Short mmCIF file of C-alpha atoms and ligand atoms in Angstrom, two decimals:
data_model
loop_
_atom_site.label_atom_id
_atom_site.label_comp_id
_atom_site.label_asym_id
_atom_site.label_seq_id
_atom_site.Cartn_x
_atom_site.Cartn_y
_atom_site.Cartn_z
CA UNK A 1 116.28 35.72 21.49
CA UNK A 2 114.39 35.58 24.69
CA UNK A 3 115.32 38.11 27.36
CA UNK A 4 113.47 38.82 31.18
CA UNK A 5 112.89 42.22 33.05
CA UNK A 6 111.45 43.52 35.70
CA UNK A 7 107.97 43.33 35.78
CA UNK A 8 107.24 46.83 37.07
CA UNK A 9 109.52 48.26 34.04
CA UNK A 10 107.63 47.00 31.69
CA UNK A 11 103.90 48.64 30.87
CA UNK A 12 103.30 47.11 27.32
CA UNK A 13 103.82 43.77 25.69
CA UNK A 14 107.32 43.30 23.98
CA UNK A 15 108.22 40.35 21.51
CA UNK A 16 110.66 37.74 23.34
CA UNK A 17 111.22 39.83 26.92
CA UNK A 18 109.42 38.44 29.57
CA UNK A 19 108.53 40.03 32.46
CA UNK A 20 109.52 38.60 36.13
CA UNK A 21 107.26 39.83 39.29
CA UNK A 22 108.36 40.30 42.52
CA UNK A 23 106.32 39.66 45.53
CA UNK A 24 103.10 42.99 45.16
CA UNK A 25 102.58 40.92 41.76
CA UNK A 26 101.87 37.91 43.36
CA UNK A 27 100.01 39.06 46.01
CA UNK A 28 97.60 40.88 43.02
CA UNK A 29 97.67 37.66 41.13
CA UNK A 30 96.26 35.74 44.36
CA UNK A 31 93.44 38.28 44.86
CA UNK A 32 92.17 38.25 41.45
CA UNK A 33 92.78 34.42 40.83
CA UNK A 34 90.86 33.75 43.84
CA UNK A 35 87.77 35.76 43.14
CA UNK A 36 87.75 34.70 39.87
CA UNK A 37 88.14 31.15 41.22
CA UNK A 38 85.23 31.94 43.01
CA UNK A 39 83.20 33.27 40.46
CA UNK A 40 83.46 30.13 38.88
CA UNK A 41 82.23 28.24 41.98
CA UNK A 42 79.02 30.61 41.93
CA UNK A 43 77.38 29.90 38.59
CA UNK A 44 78.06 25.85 38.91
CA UNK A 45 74.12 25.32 39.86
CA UNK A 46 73.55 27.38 37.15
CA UNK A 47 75.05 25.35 34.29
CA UNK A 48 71.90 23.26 33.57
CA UNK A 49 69.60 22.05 31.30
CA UNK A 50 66.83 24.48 30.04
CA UNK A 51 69.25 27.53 31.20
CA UNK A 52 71.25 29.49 28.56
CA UNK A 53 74.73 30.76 28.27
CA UNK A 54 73.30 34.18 28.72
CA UNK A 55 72.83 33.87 32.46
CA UNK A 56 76.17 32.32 33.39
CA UNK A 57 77.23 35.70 31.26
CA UNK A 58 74.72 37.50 33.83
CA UNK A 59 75.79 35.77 36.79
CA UNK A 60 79.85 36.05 36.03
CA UNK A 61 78.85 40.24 35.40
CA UNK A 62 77.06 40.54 38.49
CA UNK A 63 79.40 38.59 41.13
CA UNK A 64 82.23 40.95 39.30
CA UNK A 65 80.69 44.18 39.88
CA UNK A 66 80.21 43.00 43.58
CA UNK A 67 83.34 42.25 44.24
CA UNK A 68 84.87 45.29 43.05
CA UNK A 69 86.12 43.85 39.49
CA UNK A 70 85.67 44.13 35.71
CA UNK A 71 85.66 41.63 33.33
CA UNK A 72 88.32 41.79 30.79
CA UNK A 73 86.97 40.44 28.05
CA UNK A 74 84.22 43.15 28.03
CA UNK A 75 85.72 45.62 24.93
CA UNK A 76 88.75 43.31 24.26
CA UNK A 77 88.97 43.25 20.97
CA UNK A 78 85.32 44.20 20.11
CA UNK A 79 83.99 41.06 22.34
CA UNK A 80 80.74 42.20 24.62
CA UNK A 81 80.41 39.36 26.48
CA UNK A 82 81.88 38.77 30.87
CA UNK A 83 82.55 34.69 29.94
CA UNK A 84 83.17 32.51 26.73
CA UNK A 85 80.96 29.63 26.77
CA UNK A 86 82.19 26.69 24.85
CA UNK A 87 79.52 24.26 24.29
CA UNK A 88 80.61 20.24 22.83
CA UNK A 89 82.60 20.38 19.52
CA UNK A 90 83.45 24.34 19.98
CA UNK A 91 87.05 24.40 21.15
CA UNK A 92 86.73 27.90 22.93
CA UNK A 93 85.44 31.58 22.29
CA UNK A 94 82.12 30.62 22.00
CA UNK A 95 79.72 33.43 22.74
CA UNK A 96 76.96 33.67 25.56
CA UNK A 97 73.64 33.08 23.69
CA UNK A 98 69.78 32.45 24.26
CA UNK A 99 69.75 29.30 23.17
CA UNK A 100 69.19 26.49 26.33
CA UNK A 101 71.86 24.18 27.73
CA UNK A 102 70.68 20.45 26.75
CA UNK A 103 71.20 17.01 29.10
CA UNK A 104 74.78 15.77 27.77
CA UNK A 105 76.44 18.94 26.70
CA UNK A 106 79.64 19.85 28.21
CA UNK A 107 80.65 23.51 28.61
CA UNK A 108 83.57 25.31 29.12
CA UNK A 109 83.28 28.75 30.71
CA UNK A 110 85.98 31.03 30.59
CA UNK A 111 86.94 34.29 33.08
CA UNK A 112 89.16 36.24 33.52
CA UNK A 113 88.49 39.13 36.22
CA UNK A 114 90.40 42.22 36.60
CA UNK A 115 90.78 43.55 40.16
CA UNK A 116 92.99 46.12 41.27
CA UNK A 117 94.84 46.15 37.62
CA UNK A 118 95.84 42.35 37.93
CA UNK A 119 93.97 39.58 35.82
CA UNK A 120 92.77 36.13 37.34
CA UNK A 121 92.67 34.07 34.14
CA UNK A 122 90.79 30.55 34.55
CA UNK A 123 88.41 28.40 32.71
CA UNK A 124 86.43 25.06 34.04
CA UNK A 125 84.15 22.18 32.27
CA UNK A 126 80.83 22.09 33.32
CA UNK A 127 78.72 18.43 32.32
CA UNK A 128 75.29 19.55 31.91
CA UNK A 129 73.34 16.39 33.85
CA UNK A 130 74.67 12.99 32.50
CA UNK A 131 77.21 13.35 30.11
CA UNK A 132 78.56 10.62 27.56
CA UNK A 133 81.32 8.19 28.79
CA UNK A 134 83.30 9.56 25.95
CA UNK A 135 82.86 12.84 27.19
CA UNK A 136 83.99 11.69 30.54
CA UNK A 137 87.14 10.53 29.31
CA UNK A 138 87.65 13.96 27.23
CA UNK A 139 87.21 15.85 30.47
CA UNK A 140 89.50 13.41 32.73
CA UNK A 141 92.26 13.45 29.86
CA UNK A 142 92.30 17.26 29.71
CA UNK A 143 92.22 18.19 33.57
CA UNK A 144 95.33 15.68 33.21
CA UNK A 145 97.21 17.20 30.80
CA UNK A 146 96.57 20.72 32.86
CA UNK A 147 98.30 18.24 35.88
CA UNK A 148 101.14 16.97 34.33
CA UNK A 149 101.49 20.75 32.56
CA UNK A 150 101.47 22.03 36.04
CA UNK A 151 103.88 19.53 37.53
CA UNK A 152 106.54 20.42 34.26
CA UNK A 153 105.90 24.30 35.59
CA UNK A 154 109.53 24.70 37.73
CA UNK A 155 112.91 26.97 37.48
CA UNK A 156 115.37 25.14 35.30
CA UNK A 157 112.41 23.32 33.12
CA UNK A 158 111.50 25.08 29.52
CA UNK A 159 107.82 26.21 28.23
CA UNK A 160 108.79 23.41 25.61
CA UNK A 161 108.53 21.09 28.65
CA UNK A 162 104.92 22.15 29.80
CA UNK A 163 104.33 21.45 26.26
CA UNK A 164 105.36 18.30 25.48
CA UNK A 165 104.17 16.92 29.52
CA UNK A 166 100.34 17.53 28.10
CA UNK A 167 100.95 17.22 24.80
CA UNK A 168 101.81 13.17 26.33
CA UNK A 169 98.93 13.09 28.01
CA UNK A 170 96.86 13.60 25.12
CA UNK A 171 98.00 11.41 22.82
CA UNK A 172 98.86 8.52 24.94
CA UNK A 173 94.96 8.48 24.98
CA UNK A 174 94.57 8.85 21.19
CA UNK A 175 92.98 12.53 21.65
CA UNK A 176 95.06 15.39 20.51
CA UNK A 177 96.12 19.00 21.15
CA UNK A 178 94.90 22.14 20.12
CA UNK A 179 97.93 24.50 18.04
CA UNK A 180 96.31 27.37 17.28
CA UNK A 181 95.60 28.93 20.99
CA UNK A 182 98.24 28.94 23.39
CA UNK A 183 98.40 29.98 27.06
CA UNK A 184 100.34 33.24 27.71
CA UNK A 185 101.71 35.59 30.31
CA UNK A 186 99.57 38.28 32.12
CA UNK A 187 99.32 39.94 35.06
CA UNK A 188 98.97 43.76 34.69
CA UNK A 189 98.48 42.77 30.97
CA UNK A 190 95.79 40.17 30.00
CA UNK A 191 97.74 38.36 26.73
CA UNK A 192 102.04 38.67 27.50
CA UNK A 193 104.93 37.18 27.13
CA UNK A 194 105.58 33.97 27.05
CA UNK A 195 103.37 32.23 24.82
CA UNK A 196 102.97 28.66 26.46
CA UNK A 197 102.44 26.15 23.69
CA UNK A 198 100.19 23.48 24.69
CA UNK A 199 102.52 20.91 23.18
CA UNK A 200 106.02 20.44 21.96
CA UNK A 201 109.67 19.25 22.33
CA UNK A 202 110.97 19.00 26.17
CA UNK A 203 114.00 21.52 26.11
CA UNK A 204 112.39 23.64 23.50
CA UNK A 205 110.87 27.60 24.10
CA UNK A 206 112.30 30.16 27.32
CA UNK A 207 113.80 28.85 30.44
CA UNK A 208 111.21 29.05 33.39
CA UNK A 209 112.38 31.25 35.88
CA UNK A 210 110.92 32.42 39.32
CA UNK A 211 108.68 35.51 38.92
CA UNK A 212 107.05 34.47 35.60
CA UNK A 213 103.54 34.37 35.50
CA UNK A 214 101.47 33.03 32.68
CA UNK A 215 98.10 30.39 32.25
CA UNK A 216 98.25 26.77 30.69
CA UNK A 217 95.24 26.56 28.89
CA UNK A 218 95.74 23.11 27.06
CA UNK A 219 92.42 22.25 24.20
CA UNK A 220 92.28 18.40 23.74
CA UNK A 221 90.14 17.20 20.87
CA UNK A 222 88.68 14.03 20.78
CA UNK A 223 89.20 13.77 16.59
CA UNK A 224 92.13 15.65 14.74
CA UNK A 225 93.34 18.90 16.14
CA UNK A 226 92.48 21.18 13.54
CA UNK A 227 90.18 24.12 14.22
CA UNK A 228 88.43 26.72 12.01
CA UNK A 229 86.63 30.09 13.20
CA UNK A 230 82.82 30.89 12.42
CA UNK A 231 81.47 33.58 11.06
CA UNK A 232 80.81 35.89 13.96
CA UNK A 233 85.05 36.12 13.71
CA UNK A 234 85.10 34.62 17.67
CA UNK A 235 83.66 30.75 17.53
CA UNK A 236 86.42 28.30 17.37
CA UNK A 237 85.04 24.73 16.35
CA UNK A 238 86.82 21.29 15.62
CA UNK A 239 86.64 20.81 11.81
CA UNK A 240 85.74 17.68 12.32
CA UNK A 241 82.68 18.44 15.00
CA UNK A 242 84.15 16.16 17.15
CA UNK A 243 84.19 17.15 20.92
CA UNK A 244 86.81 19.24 22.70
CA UNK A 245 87.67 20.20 26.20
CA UNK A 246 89.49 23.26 27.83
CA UNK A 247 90.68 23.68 31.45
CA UNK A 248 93.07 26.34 32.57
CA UNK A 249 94.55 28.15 35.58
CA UNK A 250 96.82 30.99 36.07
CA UNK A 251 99.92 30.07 37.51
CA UNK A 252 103.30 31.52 38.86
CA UNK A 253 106.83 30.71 38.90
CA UNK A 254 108.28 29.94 42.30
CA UNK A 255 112.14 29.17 43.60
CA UNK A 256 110.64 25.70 43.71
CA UNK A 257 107.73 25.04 41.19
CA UNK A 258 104.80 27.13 40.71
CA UNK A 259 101.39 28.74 42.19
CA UNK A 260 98.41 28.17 41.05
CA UNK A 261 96.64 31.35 41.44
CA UNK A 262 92.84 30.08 40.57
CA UNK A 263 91.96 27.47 42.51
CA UNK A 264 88.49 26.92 43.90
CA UNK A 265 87.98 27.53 47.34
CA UNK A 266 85.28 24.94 47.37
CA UNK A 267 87.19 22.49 45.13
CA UNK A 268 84.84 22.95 42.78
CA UNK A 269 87.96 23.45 39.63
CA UNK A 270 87.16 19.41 38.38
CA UNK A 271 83.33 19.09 38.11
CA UNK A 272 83.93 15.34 37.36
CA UNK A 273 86.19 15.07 41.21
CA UNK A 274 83.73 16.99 42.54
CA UNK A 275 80.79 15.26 41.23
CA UNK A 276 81.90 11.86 42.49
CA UNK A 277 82.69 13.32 46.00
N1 MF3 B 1 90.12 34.14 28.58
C1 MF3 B 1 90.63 33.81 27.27
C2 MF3 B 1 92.03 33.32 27.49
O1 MF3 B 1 92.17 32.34 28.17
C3 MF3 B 1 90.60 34.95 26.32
C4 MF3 B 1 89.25 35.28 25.86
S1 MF3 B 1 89.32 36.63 24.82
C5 MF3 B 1 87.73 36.81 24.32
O2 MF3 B 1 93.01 33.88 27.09
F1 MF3 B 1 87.69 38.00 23.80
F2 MF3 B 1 87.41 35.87 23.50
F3 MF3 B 1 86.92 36.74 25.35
CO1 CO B 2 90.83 32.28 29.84
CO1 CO B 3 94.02 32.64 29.09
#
């Protein structure tokens, strides 16, 4: 049974109640979405060949503390690091490293900045130089399944039907979805309620309902979906080493539709719009 609350009533995760936020939570949600929108924008030049993921982990830290935020991933769950840095066939939660970014990898960096207790979730693709035209095509297919995720994201409409809009997406281009991470609720939290499946039955999961806020975080594969976790208990890879993509925003429910919380101020969110512009 799902049930909804008041957002300010509610200090701790609970199993099946979401919490609905009134206006001071969207407000927070815009402040920390932007600057972590923005964050995102800064260490684009630095996702390059010969650089590693260490310094976007630098660079992420260091806009943070001057801004007046934290990371949140910094002590979750023993994880050190500002950013996960996904690099070709690992499907997210890869860790900042020395090792140098190469010509044709693509990269996923993920944020999520705390400021004033609220957390700006977000994640981009970065193509390191020129990428492969299958990589392209990865890229384009995810940022559309984020779209059409988006665009399902409305009072009346299920998290079933954000599911099922990208799951469509995917597989009308042969590429498939990622099971094991979903997208979730936050806000004063980092992980709440709901979990947003990244694919599924239209009609299925909670009712959408103004005042929920949560990300859509959709992983397309271009093999099968299947995933397994390396040894350092963090790296998710495709089993079959095949290349996956991640793009995500934090969004929240309007009388309408939604808001996207963590868009780029310099429209920097697709690298491959941007690119061409
Ligand atoms: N930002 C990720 C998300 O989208 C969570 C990363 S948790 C970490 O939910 F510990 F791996 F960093
Ligand atoms: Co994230
Ligand atoms: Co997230």
């Amino acid at each position: 049974m799902i049930t909804y609350v008041d957002a300010t009533a509610k200090a701790r995760r609970t199993a099946g109640v979401i919490p609905l936020h009134g206006s001071e939570g969207f407000e927070g949600m815009r402040r920390a979405g932007t600057l972590t929108a923005r964050a995102l924008d800064e260490i684009t030049p630095f996702v390059e060949a010969g650089v590693p993921t260490s310094t976007i982990d630098r660079v992420a830290y260091e806009f943070a503390r001057d801004h007046g935020a934290v990371p949140a991933t910094i002590f979750y769950k023993g994880y050190r690091h500002s950013v996960c840095t996904s690099i070709n066939h690992v499907v997210c939660h890869g860790i900042p490293d020395e090792r140098p970014l190469r010509e044709g990898d693509i990269v996923n960096v993920d944020l999520t900045l705390v400021l004033d207790g609220w957390h700006g979730d977000s994640s981009r693709m970065y193509p390191v130089g020129e990428i492969s035209r299958k990589a392209e095509r990865l890229i384009e297919v995810t940022y559309a399944g984020l779209e059409a995720g988006i665009a399902a994201a409305r009072p009346g409409n299920t998290t079933g039907d954000i599911g099922a809009a990208i799951q469509a997406v995917a597989e009308a281009e042969r590429m498939s979805v990622v099971r094991d991470f979903v997208g979730h609720g936050l806000g004063r939290l980092f992980h709440d309620e709901p979990n947003i499946l990244h694919f599924g039955t239209p009609g299925s999961g909670a009712e959408l309902k103004p005042g929920m806020i949560f990300t859509i975080e959709p992983m397309i594969n271009l093999g099968r979906p299947h995933v397994k976790i390396l040894s350092d208990g963090w790296t998710a890879v495709t089993r079959d080493r095949t290349l996956s993509a991640q793009c995500e925003h934090s969004i929240g429910i309007t009388e309408t539709g939604c808001e996207i919380f963590t868009l780029s101020p310099a429209g920097l969110f697709n690298p491959l719009a941007s690119r061409s512009a």
